[in-house]
Short mmCIF file of C-alpha atoms in Angstrom, two decimals:
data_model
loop_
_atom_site.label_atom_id
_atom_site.label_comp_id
_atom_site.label_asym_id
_atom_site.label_seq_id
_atom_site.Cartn_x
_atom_site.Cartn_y
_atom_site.Cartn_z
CA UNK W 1 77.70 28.68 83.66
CA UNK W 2 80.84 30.80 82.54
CA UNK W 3 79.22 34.09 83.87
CA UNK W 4 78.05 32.66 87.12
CA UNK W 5 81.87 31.52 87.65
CA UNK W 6 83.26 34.70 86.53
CA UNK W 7 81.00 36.36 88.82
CA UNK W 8 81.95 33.59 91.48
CA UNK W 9 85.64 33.86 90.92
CA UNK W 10 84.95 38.34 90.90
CA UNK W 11 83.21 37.57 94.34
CA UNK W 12 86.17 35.57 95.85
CA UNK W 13 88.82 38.02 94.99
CA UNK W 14 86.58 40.52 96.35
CA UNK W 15 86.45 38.50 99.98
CA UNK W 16 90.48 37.62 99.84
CA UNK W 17 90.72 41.36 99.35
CA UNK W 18 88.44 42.32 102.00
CA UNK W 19 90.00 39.96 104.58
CA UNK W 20 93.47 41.11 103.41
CA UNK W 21 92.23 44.76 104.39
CA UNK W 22 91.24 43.61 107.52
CA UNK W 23 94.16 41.64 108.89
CA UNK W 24 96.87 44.00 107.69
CA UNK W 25 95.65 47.70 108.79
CA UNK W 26 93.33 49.69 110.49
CA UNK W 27 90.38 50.68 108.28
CA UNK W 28 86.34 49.73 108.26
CA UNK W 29 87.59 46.03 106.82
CA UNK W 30 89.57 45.46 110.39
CA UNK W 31 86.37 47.22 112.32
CA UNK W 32 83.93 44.72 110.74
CA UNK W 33 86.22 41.44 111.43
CA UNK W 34 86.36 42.65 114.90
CA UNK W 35 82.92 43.27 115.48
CA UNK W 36 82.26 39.48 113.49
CA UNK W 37 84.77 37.88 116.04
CA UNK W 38 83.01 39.35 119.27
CA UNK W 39 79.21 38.90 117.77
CA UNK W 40 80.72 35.26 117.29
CA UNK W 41 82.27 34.84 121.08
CA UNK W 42 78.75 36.53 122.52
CA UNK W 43 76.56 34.05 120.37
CA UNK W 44 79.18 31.46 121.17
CA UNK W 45 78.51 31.95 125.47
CA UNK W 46 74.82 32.63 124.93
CA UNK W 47 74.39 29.29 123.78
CA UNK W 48 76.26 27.35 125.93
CA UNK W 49 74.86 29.14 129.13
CA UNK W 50 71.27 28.59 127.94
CA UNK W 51 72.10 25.35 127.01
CA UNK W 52 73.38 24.91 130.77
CA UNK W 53 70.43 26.98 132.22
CA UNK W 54 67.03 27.00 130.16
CA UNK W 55 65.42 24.03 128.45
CA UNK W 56 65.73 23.63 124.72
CA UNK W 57 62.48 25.52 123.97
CA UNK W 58 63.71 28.56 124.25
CA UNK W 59 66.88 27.59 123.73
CA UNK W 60 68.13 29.48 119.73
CA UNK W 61 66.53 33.14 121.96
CA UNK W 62 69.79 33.49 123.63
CA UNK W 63 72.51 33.27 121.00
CA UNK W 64 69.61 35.25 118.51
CA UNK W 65 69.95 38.13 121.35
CA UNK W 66 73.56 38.14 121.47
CA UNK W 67 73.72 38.83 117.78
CA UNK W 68 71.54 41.66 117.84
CA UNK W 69 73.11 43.21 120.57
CA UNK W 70 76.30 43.20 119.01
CA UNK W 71 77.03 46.65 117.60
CA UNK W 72 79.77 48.76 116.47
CA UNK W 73 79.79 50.76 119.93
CA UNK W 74 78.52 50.04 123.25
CA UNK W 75 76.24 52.94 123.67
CA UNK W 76 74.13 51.07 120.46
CA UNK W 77 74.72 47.65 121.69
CA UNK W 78 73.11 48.91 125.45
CA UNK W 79 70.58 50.86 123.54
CA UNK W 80 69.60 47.78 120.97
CA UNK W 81 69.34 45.82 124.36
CA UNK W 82 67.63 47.18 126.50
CA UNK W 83 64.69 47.97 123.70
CA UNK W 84 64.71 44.19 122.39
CA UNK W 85 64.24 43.23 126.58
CA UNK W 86 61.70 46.07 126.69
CA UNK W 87 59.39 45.06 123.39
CA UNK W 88 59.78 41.39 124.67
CA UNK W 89 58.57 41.99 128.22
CA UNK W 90 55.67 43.70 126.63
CA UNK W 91 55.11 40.68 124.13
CA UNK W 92 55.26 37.52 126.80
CA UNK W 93 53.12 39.64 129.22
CA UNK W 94 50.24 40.38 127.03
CA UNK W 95 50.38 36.92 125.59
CA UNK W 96 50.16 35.01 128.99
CA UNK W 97 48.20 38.05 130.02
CA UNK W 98 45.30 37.41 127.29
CA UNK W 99 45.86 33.17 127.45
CA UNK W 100 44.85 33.06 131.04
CA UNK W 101 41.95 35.60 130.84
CA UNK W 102 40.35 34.22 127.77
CA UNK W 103 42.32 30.93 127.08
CA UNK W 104 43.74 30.63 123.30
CA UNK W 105 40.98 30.93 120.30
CA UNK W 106 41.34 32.80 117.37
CA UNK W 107 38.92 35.83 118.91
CA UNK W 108 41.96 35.76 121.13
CA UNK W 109 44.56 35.90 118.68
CA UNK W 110 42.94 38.73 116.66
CA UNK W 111 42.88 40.92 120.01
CA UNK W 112 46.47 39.75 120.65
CA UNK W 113 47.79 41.02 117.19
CA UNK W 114 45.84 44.52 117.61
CA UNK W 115 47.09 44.99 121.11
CA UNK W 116 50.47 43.64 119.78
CA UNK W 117 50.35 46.29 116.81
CA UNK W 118 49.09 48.86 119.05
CA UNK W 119 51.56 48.62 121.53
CA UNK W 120 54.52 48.42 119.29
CA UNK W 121 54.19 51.65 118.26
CA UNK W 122 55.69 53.97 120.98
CA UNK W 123 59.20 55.47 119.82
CA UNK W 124 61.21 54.24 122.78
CA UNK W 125 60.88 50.73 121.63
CA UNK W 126 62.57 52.47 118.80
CA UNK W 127 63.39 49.83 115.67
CA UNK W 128 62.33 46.68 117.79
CA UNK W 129 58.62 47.76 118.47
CA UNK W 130 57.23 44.90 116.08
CA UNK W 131 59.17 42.49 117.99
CA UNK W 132 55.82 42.95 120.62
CA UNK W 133 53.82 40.96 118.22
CA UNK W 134 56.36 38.33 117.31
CA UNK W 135 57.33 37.68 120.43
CA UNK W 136 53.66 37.73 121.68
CA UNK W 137 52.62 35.31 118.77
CA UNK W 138 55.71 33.08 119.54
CA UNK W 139 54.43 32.84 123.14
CA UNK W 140 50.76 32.78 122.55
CA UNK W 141 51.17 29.82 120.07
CA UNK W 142 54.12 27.63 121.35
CA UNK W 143 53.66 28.26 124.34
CA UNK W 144 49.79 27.98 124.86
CA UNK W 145 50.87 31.73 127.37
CA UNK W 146 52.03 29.85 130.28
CA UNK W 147 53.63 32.00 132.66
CA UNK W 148 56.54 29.48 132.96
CA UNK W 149 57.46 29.22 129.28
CA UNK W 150 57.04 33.04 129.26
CA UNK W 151 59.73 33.81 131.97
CA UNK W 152 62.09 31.10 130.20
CA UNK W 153 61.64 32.91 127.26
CA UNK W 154 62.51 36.65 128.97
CA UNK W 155 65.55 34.33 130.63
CA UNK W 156 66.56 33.30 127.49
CA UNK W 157 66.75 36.74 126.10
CA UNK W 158 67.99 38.37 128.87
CA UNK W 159 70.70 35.98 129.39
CA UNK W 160 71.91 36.82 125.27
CA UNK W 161 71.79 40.49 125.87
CA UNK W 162 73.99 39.83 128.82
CA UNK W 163 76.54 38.06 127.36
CA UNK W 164 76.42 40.71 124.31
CA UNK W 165 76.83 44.02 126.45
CA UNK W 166 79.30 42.23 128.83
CA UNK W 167 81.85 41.12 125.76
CA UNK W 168 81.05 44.72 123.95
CA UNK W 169 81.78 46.12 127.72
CA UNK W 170 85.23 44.46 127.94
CA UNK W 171 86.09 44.83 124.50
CA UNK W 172 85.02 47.82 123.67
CA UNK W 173 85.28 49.62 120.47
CA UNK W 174 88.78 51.94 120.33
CA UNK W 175 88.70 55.29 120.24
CA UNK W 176 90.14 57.23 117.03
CA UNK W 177 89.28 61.08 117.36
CA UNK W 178 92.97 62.15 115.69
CA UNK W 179 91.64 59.42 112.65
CA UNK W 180 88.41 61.55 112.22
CA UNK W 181 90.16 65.02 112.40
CA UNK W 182 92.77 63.74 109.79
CA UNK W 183 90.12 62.77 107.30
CA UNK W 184 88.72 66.38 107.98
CA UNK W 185 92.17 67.87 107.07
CA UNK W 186 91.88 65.76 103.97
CA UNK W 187 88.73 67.25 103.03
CA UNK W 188 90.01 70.49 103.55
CA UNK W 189 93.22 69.12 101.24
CA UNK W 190 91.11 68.61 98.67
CA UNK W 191 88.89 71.54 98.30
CA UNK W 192 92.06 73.84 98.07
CA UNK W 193 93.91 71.77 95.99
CA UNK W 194 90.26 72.25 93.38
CA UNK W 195 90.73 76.10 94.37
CA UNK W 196 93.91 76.07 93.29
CA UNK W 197 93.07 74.10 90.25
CA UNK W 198 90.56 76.49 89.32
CA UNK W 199 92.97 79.60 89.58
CA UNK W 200 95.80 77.82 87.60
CA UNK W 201 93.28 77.57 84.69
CA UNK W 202 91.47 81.01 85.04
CA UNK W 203 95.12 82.50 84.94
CA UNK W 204 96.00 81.09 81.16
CA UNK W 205 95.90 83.83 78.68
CA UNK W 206 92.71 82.48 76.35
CA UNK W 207 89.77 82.88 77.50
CA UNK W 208 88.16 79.97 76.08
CA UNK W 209 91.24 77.30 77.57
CA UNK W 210 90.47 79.08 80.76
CA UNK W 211 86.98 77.94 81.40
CA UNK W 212 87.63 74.37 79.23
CA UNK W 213 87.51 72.10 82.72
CA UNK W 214 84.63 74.18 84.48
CA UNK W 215 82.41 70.76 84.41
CA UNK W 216 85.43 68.95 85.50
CA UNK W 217 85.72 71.63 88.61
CA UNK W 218 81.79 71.35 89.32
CA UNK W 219 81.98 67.50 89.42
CA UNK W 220 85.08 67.69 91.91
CA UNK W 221 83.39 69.37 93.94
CA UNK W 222 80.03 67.99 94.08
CA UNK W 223 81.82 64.89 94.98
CA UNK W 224 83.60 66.92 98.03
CA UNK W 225 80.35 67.88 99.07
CA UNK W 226 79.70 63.97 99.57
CA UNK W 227 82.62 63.38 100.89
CA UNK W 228 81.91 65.89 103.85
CA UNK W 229 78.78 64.19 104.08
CA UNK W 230 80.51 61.01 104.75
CA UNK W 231 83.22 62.66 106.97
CA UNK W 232 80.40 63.82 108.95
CA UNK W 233 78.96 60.81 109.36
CA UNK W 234 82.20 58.97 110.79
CA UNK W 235 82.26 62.12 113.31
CA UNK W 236 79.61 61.21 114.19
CA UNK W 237 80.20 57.76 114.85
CA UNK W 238 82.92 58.40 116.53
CA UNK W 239 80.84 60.64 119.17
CA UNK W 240 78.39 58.32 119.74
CA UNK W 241 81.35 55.81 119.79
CA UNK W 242 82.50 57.97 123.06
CA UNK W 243 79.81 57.78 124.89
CA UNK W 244 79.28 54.71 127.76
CA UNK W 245 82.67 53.53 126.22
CA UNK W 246 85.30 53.00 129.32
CA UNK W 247 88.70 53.29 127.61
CA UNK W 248 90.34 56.91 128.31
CA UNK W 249 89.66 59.58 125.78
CA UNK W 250 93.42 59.76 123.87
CA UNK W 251 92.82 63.22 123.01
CA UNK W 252 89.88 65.42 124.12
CA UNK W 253 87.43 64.12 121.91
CA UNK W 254 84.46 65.72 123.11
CA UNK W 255 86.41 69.30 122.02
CA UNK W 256 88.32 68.12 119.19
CA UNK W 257 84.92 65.97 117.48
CA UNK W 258 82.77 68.98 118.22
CA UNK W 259 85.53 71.10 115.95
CA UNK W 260 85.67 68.37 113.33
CA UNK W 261 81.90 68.62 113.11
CA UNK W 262 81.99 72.38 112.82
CA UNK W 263 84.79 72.31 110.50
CA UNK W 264 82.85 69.60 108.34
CA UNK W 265 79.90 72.10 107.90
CA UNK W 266 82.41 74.82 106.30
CA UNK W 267 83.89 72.48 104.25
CA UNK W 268 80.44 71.49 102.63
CA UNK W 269 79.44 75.21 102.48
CA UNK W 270 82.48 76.28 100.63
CA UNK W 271 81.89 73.05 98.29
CA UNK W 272 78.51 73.90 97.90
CA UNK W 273 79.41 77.87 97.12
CA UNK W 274 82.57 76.45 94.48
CA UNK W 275 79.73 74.34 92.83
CA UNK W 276 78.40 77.69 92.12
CA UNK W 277 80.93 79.67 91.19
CA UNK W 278 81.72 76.08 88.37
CA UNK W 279 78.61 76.58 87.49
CA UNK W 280 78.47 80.03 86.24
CA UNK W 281 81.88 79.01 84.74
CA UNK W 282 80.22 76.48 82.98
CA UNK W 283 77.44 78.04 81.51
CA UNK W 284 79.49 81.09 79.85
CA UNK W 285 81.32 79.10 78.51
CA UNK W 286 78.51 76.93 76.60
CA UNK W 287 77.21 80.27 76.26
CA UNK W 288 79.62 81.82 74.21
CA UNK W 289 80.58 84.62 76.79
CA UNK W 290 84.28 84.53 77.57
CA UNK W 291 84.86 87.31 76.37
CA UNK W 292 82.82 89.06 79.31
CA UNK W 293 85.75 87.54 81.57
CA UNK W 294 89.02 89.34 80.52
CA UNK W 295 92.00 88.34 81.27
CA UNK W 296 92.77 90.68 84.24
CA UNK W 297 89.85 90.25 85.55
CA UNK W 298 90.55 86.49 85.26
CA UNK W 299 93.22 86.93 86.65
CA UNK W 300 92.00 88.69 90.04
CA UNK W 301 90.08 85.86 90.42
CA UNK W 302 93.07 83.21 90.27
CA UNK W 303 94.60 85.28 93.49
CA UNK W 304 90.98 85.68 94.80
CA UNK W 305 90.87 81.73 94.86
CA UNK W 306 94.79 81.20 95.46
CA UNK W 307 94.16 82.97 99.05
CA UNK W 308 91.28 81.38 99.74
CA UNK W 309 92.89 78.40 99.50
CA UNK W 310 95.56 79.54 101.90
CA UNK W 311 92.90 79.84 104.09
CA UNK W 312 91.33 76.66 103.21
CA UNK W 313 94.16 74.66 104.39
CA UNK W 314 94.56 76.58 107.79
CA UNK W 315 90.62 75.97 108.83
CA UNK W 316 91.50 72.31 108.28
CA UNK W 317 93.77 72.34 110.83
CA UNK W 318 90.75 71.87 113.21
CA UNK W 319 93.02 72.56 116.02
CA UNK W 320 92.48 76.02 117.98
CA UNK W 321 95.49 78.31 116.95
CA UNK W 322 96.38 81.54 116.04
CA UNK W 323 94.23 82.56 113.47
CA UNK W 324 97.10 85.23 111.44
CA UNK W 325 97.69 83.10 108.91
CA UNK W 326 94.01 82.63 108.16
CA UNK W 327 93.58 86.76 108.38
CA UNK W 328 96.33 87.61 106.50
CA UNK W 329 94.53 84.64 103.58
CA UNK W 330 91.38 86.54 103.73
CA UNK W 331 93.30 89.94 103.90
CA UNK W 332 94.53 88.82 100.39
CA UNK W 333 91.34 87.46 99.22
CA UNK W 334 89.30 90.60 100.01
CA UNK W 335 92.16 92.81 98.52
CA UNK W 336 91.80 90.89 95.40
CA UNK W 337 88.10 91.06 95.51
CA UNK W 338 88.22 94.94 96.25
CA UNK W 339 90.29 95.29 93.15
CA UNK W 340 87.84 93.43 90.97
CA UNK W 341 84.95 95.78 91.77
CA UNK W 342 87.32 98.62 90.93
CA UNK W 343 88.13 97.19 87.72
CA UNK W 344 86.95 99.54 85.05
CA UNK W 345 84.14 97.94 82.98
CA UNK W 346 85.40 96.97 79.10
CA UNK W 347 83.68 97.78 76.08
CA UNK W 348 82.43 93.64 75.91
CA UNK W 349 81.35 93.52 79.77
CA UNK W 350 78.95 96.69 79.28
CA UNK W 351 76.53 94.29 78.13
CA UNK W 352 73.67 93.31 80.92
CA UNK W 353 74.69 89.35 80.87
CA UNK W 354 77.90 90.20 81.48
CA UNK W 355 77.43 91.94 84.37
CA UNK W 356 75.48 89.76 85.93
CA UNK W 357 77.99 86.66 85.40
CA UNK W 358 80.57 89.02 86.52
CA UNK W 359 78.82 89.43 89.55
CA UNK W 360 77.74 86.51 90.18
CA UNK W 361 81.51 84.79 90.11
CA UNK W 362 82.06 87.29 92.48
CA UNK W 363 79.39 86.88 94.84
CA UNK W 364 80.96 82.98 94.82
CA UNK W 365 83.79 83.80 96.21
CA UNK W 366 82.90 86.81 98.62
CA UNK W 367 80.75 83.66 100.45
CA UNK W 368 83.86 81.54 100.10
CA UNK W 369 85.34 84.18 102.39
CA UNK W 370 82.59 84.27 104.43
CA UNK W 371 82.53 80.90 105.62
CA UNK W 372 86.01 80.72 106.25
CA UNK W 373 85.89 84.53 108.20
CA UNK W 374 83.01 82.25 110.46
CA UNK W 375 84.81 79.11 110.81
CA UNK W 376 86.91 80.17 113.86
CA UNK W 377 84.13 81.73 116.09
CA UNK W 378 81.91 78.41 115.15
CA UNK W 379 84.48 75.49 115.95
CA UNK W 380 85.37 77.93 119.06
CA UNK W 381 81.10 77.97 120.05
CA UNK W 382 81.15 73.94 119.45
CA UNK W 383 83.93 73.16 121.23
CA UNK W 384 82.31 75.36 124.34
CA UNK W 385 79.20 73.92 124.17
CA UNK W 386 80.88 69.88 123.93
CA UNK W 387 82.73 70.97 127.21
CA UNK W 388 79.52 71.75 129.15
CA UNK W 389 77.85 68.62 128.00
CA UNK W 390 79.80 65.93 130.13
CA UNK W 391 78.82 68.07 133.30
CA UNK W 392 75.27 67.62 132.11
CA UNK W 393 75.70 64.24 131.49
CA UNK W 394 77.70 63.52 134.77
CA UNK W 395 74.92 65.15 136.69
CA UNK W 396 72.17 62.66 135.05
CA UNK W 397 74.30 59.51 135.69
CA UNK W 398 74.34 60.17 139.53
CA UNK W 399 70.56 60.37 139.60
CA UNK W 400 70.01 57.23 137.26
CA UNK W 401 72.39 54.94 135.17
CA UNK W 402 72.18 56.87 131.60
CA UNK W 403 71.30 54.80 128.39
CA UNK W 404 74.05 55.11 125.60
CA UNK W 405 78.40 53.52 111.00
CA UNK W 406 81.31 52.50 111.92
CA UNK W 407 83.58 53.50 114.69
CA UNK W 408 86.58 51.51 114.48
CA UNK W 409 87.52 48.69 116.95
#
């Protein structure tokens, strides 16, 4: 009993934390209360309407509905809708289809729960395709597929998914773009602070003491690679969060999310590339090969990675400006990597290993470069392409009405 209320009392603290989170600033805690408290007023109408409306049969469909509609943006709540109404349409109609051809046996049930499987299959039913066969079950066994009970049920269901989009339509989700592009400056932040890091140490005058946190580097920046994962991921959110939503866009996010995303993708490739260069670090020294890395050409490397993190730091920007200071970075970087392959080969890094380490920390950082060199023309190409896509999309909605982790609230 005194773990389960240590665990109890852990869990509590945990909740008081998370609703402290939530009341007192803006972060994924506030998001989720927000999204509880309008799932809660949508479930909350459902029910009373259908209690108004529809008899108590089909009664707990409405408020169910609401729920599931609820979403964290409106383009998923829509979406999540409009395929529940879809698979359940399907379900009641081959239910009191199949009752009043062949009445209700169990030959009849088996060929409702093929045709049910069968037919929930088709992508654009997307996640709720095996509501077909509940729903058909539901109506094939409660209610014996009488047309009536069937079109109370669709009521039912309909009338939830209309009282979800229509609170998710009036208060929908905010819309953060400067949030996402700050947590993309961060990530740029980060990596050149683990640059500079890495220089700091590959400067020192032993050779041994300079390669000592290698490991340390390669786990910092594995874990920056998963941080770009996640930063792409909220992005992303946040795009899909734009679409359908009808509160203004605060800052061009089509352009600035579509440079965020770009920017993201260097990030993760100059992580990635780092991991590399750790790793080779790593390995020499478990290998016993400092001494292939002297200490000038140690120290080429430092500016090498000092530069680079100059350059770091102005790609995170995300914004589109004058790219100087990031030439005049790689200027240094290159001039630094120029001098290395000038460097006159020592009597300890004649050896075959050692020029292949030597070249393979440089080949790190020459793609370091590269991907930075790239950034500007790619966040430039993303940003064009997210300005043609609303004219696409504006073009669609006057033929048709088009269908729209967390964004925040």
């Amino acid at each position: 009993m005194g773990g389960i209320g240590r665990r109890l009392a852990i869990q509590v603290r945990r909740t008081a934390g998370y609703l402290k989170a939530g009341l007192c600033g803006q972060g994924p805690e506030r998001d989720d209360l927000v999204l509880l408290i309008k799932a809660t007023a949508a479930a909350t109408a459902a029910w009373y309407l259908a209690r108004w409306l529809l008899p108590r049969t089909v009664l707990s469909f409405a408020p169910l509905t609401a729920l599931l509609v609820s979403q964290a943006t409106l383009y998923r709540s829509l979406r999540h809708g409009a395929q529940y109404v879809a698979a359940l349409v399907v379900g009641v109609g081959l239910a009191a289809g199949l009752a009043s051809w062949a009445g209700v046996h169990g030959w009849t049930f088996v060929l409702l729960a093929l045709a049910g499987l069968v037919l929930a299959r088709p992508r654009p039913l997307g996640e709720h395709g095996f509501q077909v066969v509940v729903v058909a079950i539901f109506a094939f066994d409660a209610g014996r597929g009488h047309l009536g009970y069937c079109l109370q049920l669709v009521a039912a269901v309909a009338l939830g998914a209309g009282c979800g989009a229509l609170v998710q339509t009036v208060a929908a989700p905010a819309r953060r773009p400067v949030h996402r592009r700050l947590r993309v400056a961060a990530l740029f932040t980060n990596l050149a602070d683990l640059l500079r890091t890495a220089a700091h140490s590959l400067s020192t005058e032993d050779a041994r003491s300079a390669l000592t946190d290698a490991s340390t580097w390669r786990e910092r920046a594995a874990r920056i690679s998963g941080e770009a994962g996640a930063a792409a991921a909220s992005v992303a959110a946040e795009q899909e969060n734009a679409r359908l939503n009808p509160r203004p866009d605060p800052a061009d996010s089509h352009r600035l999310l579509a440079r965020s995303e770009s920017a993201i993708c260097t990030a993760h490739l100059c992580a990635t590339h780092l991991q590399s260069l750790a790793r080779g670090l790593d390995h020499a020294r478990a290998d016993g090969k400092e001494d292939c890395l002297s200490s000038s050409f140690r120290r080429g490397c430092a500016d090498a990675l000092h530069h680079l993190a100059d350059g770091l730091e102005q790609t995170g920007h995300v914004k589109r400006t004058t790219t100087e200071e990031l030439e005049d970075a790689l200027t240094g970087a290159r001039s630094s990597l120029h001098e290395l392959l000038g460097m006159p080969e020592e009597t300890d890094a004649r050896r075959r290993d050692c020029l292949i380490l030597r070249g393979a920390l440089l080949n790190d950082i020459e793609r370091i470069a590269v991907e930075l060199e790239r950034a500007p023309a790619n966040m430039d190409r993303a940003e064009q392409t997210a300005r043609c896509r609303p004219r696409k999309v504006s073009m669609i909605a006057a033929r048709k009405p088009s269908r729209s982790e967390s964004p925040p609230h």
